[in-house]
PDB file of C-alpha atoms in Angstrom:
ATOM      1  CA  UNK T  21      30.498 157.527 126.622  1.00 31.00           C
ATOM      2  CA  UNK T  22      34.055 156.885 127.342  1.00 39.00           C
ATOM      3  CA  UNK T  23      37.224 155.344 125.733  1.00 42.00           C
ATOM      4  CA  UNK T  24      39.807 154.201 127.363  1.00 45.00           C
ATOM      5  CA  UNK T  25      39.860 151.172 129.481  1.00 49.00           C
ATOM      6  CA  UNK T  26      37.349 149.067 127.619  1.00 51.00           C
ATOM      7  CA  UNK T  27      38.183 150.479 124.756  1.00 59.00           C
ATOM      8  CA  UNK T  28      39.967 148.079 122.599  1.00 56.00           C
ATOM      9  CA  UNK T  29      40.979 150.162 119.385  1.00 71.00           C
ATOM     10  CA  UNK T  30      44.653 151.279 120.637  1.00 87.00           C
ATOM     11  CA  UNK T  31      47.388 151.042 122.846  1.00 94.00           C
ATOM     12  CA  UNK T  32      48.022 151.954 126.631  1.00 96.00           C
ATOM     13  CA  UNK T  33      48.685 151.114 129.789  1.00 97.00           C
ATOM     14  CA  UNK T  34      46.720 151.011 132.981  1.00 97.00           C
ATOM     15  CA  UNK T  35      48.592 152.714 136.463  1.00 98.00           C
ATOM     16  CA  UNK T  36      47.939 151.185 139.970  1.00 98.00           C
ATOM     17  CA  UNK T  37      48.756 153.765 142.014  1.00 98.00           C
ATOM     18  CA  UNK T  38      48.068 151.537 144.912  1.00 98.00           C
ATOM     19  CA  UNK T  39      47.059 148.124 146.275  1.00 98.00           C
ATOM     20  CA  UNK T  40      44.134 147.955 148.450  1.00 96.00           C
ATOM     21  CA  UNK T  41      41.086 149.897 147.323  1.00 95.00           C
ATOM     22  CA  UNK T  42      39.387 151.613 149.945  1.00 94.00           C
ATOM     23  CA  UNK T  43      36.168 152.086 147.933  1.00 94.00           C
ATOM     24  CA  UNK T  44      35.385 148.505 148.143  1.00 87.00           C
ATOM     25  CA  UNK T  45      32.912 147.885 145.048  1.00 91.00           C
ATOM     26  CA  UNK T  46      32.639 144.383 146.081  1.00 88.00           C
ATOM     27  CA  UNK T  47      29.908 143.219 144.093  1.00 90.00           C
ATOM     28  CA  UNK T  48      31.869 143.709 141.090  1.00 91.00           C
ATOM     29  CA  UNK T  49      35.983 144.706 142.189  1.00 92.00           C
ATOM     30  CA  UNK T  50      37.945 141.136 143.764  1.00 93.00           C
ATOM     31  CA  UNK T  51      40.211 143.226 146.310  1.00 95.00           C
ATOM     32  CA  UNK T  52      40.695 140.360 148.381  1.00 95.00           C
ATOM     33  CA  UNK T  53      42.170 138.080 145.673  1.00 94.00           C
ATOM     34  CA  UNK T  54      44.352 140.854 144.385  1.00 96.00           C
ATOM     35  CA  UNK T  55      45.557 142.043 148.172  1.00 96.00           C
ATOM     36  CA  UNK T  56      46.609 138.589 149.307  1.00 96.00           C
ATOM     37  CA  UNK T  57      48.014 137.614 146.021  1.00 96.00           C
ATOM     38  CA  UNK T  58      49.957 140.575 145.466  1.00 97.00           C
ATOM     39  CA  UNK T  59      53.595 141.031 146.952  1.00 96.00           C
ATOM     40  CA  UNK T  60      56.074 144.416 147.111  1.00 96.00           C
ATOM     41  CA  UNK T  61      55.589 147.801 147.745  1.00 97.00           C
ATOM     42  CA  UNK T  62      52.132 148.634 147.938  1.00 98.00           C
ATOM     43  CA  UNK T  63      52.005 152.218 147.004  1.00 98.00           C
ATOM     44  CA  UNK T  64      53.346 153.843 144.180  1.00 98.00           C
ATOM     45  CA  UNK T  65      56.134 155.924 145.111  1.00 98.00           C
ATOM     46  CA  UNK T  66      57.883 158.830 143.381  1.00 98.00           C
ATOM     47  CA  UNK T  67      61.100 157.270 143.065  1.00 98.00           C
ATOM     48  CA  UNK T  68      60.134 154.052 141.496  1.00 98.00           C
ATOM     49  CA  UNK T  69      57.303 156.121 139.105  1.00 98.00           C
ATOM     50  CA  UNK T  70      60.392 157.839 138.003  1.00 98.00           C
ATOM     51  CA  UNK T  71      62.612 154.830 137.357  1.00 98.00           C
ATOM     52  CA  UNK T  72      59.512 153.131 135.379  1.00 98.00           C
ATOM     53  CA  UNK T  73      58.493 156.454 132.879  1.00 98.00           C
ATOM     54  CA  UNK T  74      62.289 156.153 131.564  1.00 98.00           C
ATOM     55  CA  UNK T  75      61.397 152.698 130.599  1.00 98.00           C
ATOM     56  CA  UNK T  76      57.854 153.341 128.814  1.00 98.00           C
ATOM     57  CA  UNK T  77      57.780 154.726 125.444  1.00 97.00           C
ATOM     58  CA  UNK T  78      56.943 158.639 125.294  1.00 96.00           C
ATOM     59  CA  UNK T  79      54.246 158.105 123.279  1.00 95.00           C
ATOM     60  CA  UNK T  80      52.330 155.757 125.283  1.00 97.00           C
ATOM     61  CA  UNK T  81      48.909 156.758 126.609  1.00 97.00           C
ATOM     62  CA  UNK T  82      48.764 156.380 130.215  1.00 98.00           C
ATOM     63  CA  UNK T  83      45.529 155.798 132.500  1.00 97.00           C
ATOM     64  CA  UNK T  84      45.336 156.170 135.915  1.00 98.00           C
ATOM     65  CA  UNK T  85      42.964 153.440 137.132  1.00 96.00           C
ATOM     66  CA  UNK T  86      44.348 149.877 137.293  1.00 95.00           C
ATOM     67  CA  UNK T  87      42.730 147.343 140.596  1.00 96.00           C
ATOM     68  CA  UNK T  88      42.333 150.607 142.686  1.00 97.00           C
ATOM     69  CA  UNK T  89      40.892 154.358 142.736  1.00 97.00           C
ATOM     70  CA  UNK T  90      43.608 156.446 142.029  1.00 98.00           C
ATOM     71  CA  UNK T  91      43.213 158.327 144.583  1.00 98.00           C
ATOM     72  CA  UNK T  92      44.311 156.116 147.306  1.00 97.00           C
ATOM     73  CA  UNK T  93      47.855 157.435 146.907  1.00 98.00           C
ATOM     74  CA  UNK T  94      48.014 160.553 147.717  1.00 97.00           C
ATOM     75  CA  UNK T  95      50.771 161.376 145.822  1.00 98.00           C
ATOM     76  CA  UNK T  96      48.689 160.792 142.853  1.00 98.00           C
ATOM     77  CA  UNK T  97      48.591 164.534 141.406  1.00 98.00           C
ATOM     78  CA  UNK T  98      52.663 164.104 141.579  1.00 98.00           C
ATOM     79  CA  UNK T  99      52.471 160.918 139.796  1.00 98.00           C
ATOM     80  CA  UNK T 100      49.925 162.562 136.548  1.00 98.00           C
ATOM     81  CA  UNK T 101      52.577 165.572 136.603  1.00 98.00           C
ATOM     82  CA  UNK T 102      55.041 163.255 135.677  1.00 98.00           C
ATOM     83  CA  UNK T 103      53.808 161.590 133.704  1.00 98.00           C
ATOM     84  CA  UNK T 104      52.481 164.755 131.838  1.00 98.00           C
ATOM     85  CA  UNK T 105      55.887 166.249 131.650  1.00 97.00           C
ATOM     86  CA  UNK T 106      57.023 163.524 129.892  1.00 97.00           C
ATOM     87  CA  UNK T 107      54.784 163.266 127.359  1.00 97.00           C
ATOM     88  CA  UNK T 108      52.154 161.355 127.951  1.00 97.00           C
ATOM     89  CA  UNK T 109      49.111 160.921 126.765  1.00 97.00           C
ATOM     90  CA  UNK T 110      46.363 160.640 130.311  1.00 97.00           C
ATOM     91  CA  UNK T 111      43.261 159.543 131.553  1.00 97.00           C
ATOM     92  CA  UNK T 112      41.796 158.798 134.513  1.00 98.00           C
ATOM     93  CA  UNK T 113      39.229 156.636 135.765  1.00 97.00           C
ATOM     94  CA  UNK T 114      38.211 158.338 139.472  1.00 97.00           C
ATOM     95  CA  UNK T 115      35.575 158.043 142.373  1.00 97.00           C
ATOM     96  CA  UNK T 116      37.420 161.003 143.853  1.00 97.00           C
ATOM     97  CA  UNK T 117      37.341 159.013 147.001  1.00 95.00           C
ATOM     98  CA  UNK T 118      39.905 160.364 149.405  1.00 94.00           C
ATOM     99  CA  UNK T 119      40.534 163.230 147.060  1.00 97.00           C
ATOM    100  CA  UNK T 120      41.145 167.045 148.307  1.00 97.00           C
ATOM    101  CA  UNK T 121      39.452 170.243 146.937  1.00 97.00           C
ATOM    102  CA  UNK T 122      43.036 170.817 146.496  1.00 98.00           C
ATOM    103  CA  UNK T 123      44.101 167.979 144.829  1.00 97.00           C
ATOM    104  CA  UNK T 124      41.041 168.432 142.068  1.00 98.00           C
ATOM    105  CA  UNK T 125      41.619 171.621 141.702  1.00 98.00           C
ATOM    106  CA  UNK T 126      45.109 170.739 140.603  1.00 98.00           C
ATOM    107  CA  UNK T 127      44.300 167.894 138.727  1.00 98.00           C
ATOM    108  CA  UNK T 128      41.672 169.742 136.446  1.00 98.00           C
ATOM    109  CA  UNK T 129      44.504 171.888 134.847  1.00 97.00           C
ATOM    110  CA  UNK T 130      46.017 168.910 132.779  1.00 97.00           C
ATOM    111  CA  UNK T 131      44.559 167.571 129.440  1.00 96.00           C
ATOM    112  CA  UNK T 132      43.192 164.549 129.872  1.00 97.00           C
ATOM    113  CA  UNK T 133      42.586 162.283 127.022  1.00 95.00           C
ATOM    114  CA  UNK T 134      39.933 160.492 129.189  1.00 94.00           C
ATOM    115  CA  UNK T 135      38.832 161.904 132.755  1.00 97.00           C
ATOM    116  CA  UNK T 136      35.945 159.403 133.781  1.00 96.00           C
ATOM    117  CA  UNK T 137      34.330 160.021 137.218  1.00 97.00           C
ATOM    118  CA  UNK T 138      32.556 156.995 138.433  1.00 96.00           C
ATOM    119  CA  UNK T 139      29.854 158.040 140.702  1.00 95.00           C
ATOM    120  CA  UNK T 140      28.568 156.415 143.863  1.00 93.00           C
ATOM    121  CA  UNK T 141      25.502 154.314 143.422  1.00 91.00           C
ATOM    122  CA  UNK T 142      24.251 154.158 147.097  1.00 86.00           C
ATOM    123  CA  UNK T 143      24.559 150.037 146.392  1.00 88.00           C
ATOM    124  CA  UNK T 144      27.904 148.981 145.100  1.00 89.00           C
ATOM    125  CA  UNK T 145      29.591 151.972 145.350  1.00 89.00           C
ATOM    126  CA  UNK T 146      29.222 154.183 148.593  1.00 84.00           C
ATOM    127  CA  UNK T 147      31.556 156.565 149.703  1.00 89.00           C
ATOM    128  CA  UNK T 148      30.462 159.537 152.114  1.00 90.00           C
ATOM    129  CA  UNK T 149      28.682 162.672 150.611  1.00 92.00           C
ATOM    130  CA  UNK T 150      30.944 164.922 152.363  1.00 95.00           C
ATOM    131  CA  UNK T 151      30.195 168.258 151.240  1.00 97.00           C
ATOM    132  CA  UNK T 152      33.889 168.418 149.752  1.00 97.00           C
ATOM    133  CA  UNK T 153      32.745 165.430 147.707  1.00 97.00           C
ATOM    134  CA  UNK T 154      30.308 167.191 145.925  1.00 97.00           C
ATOM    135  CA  UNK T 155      32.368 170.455 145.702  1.00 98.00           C
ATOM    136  CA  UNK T 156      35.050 168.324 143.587  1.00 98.00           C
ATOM    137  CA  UNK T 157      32.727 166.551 141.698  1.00 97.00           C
ATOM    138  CA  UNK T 158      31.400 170.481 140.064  1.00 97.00           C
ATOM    139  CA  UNK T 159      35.233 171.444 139.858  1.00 98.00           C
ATOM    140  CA  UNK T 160      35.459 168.244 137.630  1.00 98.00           C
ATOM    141  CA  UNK T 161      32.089 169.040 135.992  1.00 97.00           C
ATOM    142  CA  UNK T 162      32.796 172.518 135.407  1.00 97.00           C
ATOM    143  CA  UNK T 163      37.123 172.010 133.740  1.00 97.00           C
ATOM    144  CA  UNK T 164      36.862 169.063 132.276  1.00 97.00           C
ATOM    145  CA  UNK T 165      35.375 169.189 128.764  1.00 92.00           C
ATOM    146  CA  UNK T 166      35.064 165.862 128.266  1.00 94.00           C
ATOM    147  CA  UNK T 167      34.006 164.252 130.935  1.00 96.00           C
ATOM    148  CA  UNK T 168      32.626 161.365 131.033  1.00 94.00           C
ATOM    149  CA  UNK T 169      30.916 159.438 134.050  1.00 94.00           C
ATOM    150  CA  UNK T 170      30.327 155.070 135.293  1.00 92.00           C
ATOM    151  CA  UNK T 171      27.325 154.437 138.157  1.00 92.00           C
ATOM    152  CA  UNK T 172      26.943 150.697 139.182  1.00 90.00           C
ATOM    153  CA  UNK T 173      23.157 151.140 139.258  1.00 87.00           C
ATOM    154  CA  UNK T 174      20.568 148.804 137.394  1.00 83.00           C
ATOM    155  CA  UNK T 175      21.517 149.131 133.582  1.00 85.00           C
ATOM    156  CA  UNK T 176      25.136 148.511 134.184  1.00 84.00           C
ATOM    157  CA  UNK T 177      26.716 145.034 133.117  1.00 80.00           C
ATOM    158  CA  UNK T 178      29.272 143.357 134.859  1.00 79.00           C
ATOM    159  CA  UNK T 179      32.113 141.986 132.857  1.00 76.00           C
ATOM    160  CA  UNK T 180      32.569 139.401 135.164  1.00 78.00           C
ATOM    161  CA  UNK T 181      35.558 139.946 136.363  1.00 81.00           C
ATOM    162  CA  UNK T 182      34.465 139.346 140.082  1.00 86.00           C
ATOM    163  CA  UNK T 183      33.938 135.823 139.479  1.00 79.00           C
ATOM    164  CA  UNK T 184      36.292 134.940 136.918  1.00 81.00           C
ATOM    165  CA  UNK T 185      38.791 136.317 139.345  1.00 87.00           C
ATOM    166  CA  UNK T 186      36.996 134.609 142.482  1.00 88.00           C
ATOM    167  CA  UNK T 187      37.134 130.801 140.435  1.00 86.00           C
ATOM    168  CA  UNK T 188      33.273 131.038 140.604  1.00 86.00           C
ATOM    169  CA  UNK T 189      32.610 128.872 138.027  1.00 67.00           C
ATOM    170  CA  UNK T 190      32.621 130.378 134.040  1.00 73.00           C
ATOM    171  CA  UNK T 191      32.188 127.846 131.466  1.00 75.00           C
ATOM    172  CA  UNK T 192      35.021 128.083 129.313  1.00 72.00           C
ATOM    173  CA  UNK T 193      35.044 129.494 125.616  1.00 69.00           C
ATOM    174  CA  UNK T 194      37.233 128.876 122.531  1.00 68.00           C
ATOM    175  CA  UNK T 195      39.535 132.159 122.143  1.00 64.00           C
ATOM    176  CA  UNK T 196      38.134 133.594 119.084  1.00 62.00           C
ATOM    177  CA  UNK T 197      39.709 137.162 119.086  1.00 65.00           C
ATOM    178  CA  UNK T 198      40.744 140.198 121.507  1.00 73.00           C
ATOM    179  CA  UNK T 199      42.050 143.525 119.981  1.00 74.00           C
ATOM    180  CA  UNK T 200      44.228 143.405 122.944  1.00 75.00           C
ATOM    181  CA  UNK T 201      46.148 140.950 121.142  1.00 79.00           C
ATOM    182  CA  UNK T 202      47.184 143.939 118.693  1.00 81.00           C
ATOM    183  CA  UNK T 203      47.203 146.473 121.216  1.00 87.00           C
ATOM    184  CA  UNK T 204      48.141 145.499 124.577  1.00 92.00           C
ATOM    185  CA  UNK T 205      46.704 146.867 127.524  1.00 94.00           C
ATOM    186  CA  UNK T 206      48.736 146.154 130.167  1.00 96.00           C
ATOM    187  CA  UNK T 207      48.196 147.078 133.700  1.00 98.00           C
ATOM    188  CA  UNK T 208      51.007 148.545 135.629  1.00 98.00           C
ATOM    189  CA  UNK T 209      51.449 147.688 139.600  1.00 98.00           C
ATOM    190  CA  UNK T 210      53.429 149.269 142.378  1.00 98.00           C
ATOM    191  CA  UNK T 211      55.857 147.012 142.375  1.00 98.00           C
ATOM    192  CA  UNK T 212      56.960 147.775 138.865  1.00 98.00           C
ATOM    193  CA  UNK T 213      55.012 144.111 137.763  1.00 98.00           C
ATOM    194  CA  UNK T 214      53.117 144.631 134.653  1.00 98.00           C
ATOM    195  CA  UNK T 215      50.078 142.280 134.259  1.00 97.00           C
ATOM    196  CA  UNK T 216      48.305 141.239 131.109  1.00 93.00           C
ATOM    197  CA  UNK T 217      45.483 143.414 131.440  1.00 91.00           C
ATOM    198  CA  UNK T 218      42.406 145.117 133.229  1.00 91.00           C
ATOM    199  CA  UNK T 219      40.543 141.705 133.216  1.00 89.00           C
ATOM    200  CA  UNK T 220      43.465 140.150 135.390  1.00 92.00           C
ATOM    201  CA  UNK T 221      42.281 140.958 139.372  1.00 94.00           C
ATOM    202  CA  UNK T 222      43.724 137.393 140.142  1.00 94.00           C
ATOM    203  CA  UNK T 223      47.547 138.723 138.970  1.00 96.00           C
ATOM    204  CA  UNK T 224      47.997 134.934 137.490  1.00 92.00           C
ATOM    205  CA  UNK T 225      49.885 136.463 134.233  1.00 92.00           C
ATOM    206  CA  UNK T 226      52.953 138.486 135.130  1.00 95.00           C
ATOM    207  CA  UNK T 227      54.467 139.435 132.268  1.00 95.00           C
ATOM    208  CA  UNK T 228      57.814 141.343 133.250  1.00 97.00           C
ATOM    209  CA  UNK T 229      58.592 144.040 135.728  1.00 98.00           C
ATOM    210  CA  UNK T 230      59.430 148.126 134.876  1.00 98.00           C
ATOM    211  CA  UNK T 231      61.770 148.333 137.651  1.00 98.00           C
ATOM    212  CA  UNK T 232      64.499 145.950 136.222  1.00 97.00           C
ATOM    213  CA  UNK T 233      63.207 145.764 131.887  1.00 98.00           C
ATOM    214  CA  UNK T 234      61.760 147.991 129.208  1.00 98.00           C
ATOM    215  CA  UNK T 235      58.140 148.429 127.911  1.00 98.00           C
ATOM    216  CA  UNK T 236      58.926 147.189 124.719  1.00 97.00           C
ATOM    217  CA  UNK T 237      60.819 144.533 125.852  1.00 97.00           C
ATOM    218  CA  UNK T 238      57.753 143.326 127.716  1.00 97.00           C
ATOM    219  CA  UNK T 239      55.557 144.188 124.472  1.00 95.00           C
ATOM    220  CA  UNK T 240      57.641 142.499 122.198  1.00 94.00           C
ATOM    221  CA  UNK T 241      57.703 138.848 124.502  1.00 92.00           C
ATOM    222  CA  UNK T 242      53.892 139.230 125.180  1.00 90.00           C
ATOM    223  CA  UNK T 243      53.379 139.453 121.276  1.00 89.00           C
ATOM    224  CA  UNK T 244      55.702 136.256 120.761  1.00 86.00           C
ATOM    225  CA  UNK T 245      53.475 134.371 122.961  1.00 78.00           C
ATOM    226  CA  UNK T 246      50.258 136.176 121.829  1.00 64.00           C
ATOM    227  CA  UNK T 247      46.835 134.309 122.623  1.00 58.00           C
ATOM    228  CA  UNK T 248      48.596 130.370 122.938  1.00 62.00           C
ATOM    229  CA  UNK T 249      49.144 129.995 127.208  1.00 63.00           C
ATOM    230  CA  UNK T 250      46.204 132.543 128.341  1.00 82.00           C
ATOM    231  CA  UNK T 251      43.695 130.807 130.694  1.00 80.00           C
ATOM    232  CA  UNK T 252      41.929 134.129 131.342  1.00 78.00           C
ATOM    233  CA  UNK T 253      41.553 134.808 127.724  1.00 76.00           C
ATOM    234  CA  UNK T 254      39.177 131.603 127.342  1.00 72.00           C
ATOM    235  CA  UNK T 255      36.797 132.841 130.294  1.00 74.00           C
ATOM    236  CA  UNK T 256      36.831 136.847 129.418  1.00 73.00           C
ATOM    237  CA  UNK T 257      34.047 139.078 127.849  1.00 69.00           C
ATOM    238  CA  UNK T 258      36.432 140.474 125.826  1.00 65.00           C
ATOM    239  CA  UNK T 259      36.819 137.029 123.808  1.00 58.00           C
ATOM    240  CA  UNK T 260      34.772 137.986 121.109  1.00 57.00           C
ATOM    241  CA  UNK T 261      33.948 136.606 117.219  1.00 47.00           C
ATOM    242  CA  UNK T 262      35.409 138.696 114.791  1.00 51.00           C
ATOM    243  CA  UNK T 263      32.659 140.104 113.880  1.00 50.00           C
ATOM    244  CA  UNK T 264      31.352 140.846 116.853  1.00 51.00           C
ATOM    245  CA  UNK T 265      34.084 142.771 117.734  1.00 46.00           C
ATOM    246  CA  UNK T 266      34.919 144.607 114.123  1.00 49.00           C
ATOM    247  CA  UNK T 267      31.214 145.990 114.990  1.00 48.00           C
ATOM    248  CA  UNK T 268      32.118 147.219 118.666  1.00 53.00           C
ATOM    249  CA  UNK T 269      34.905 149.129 117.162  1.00 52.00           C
ATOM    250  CA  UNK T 270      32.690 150.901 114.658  1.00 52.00           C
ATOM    251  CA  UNK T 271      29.941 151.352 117.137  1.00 54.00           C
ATOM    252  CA  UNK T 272      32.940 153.450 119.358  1.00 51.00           C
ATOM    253  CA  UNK T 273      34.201 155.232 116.754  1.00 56.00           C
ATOM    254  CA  UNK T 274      31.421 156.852 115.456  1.00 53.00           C
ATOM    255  CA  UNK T 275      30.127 157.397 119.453  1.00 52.00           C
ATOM    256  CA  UNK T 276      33.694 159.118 120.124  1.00 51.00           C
ATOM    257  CA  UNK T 277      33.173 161.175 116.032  1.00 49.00           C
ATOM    258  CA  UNK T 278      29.791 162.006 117.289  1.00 47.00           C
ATOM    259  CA  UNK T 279      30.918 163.769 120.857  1.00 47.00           C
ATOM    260  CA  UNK T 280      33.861 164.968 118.994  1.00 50.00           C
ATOM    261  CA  UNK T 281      31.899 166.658 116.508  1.00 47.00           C
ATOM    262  CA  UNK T 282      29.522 168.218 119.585  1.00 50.00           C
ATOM    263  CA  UNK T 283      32.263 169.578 121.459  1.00 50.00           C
ATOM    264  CA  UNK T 284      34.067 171.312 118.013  1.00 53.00           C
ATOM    265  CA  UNK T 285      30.439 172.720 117.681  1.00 52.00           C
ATOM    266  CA  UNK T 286      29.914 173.932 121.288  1.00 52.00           C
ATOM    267  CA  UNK T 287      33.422 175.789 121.100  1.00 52.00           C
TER     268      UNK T 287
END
C-alpha cells in the first residue's frame, strides 16, 4: 500500500533531484527520451532548491521521486532538510541506489508522509546487493513506520508510460476525467521547469519554470487551460470514467483508514 504518486485524491508535487537515472528500469522508465529531450542543469543544486521552496506554497506536500531515483544527487539528504525546515509535507519514492549507510541513517530521522522503497526485482530492476545495500534497506525497515515497498516482478502493471512516452503506438481515448485536473501533480525538474505530471517522461508539456515564477502562478494558468490542449491526457491510464475513478478513491481511502487504524493499534 502506498499513497502518494499514484495517488490521485490531493495535491503535491513530484522533485527530480536529477536527470539521468542510473538504475535504468528500462522495461518500464523512458530515460533516453527524457535525457535527450531535457535541457539545463542536470542536478539539483542547493542554490536553485533554495530559490524554488520560496516560490512553493508552505503547505505543499513534496515527494522526492520525479524521472529519477532520488538518490542520484547526492546532495539529496540536504535537499529533504530543506524542504523539511520549511514546512513541508515529504515522501519519498527510493531504490536506495547509490545511497550511504550514512545518508539512510540520516534520512530515517524525518517524518515522512510516504517513504516507499522500491526493491530490486533481479529483471527490471537490478542494482548490486552490496552488503551496505541490505544494511540500509533494515535501517529503513526498522525507522520508518510506514513503510511501504514497489518490486517490478510478475503481478505488477505497467502504466504505460514507457511506450506512451516512446510513440509506440496507444490508441487514443476520449478524456473522460483525471483527479489531477483538481489536484495537480506536477513534477518539478532541475532546471526549475515544472511539467504536467508523473505520466510526462517525454517533457512535451512545460508548464512554467520555479526559477523565474510562483507555484501558484503556474497552478492557477494550468487550471485555466485544464483538460482542453493535453495530448498525453487522451493516451494515459489515469483517463478514467467517473465512476471508475470515484471507486479508486474509495478503494484508497479505506486501504490508507485500514493501515492507519493498524499502526494506532500497534502503538
Amino acid at each position: 500500500m502506498s499513497f502518494g504518486v499514484g495517488d490521485t485524491s490531493y495535491e503535491f508535487m513530484e522533485i527530480t533531484t536529477k536527470i539521468g537515472c542510473p538504475v535504468n528500469c528500462l522495461d518500464y522508465c523512458p530515460q533516453e527520451v527524457t535525457t535527450s529531450r531535457y535541457s539545463g542543469k542536470r542536478t539539483l543544486s542547493i542554490k536553485d532548491w533554495e530559490i524554488m521552496l520560496n516560490r512553493i506554497p508552505k503547505t505543499l506536500p513534496l515527494v522526492f521521486s520525479g524521472f529519477c531515483e532520488p538518490f542520484a544527487n547526492d546532495k539529496l539528504v540536504d535537499l529533504v532538510d530543506m524542504a523539511h525546515k520549511a514546512g513541508h509535507p515529504i515522501s519519498i519514492f527510493t531504490t536506495l541506489y547509490n545511497a550511504s549507510r550514512i545518508d539512510v541513517e540520516k534520512l530515517v530521522k524525518y517524518q515522512f508522509l510516504v517513504f516507499c522503497l522500491h526493491l530490486p526485482d533481479g529483471k527490471a530492476m537490478k542494482i548490486p546487493l552490496s552488503q551496505e545495500y541490505k544494511d540500509n534497506v533494515f535501517t529503513v525497515l526498522y525507522n520508518v513506520r510506514n513503510v511501504s515497498f514497489c518490486i517490478m516482478n510478475d503481478r505488477f502493471k505497467s502504466l504505460n508510460r514507457e511506450n506512451i512516452t516512446r510513440g509506440i503506438s496507444i490508441k487514443p481515448k476520449r478524456f473522460r476525467f483525471c483527479y489531477k485536473f483538481d489536484n495537480p501533480q506536477f513534477t518539478l525538474l532541475p532546471n526549475g521547469d515544472v511539467s504536467l505530471c508523473c505520466m510526462d517522461f517525454g517533457l512535451s508539456n512545460i508548464l512554467g519554470n520555479l526559477l523565474t515564477e510562483n507555484y501558484v502562478d503556474v497552478k492557477r494558468r494550468f487550471l485555466a487551460r485544464k483538460r482542453t490542449t493535453f495530448k498525453l491526457c487522451s493516451q494515459c491510464s489515469y483517463n478514467l470514467s467517473p465512476l471508475r475513478a470515484l471507486v479508486d478513491s474509495v478503494n484508497r481511502q479505506n486501504e490508507k483508514h485500514f493501515h492507519l487504524f493498524q499502526s494506532s493499534v500497534r502503538s
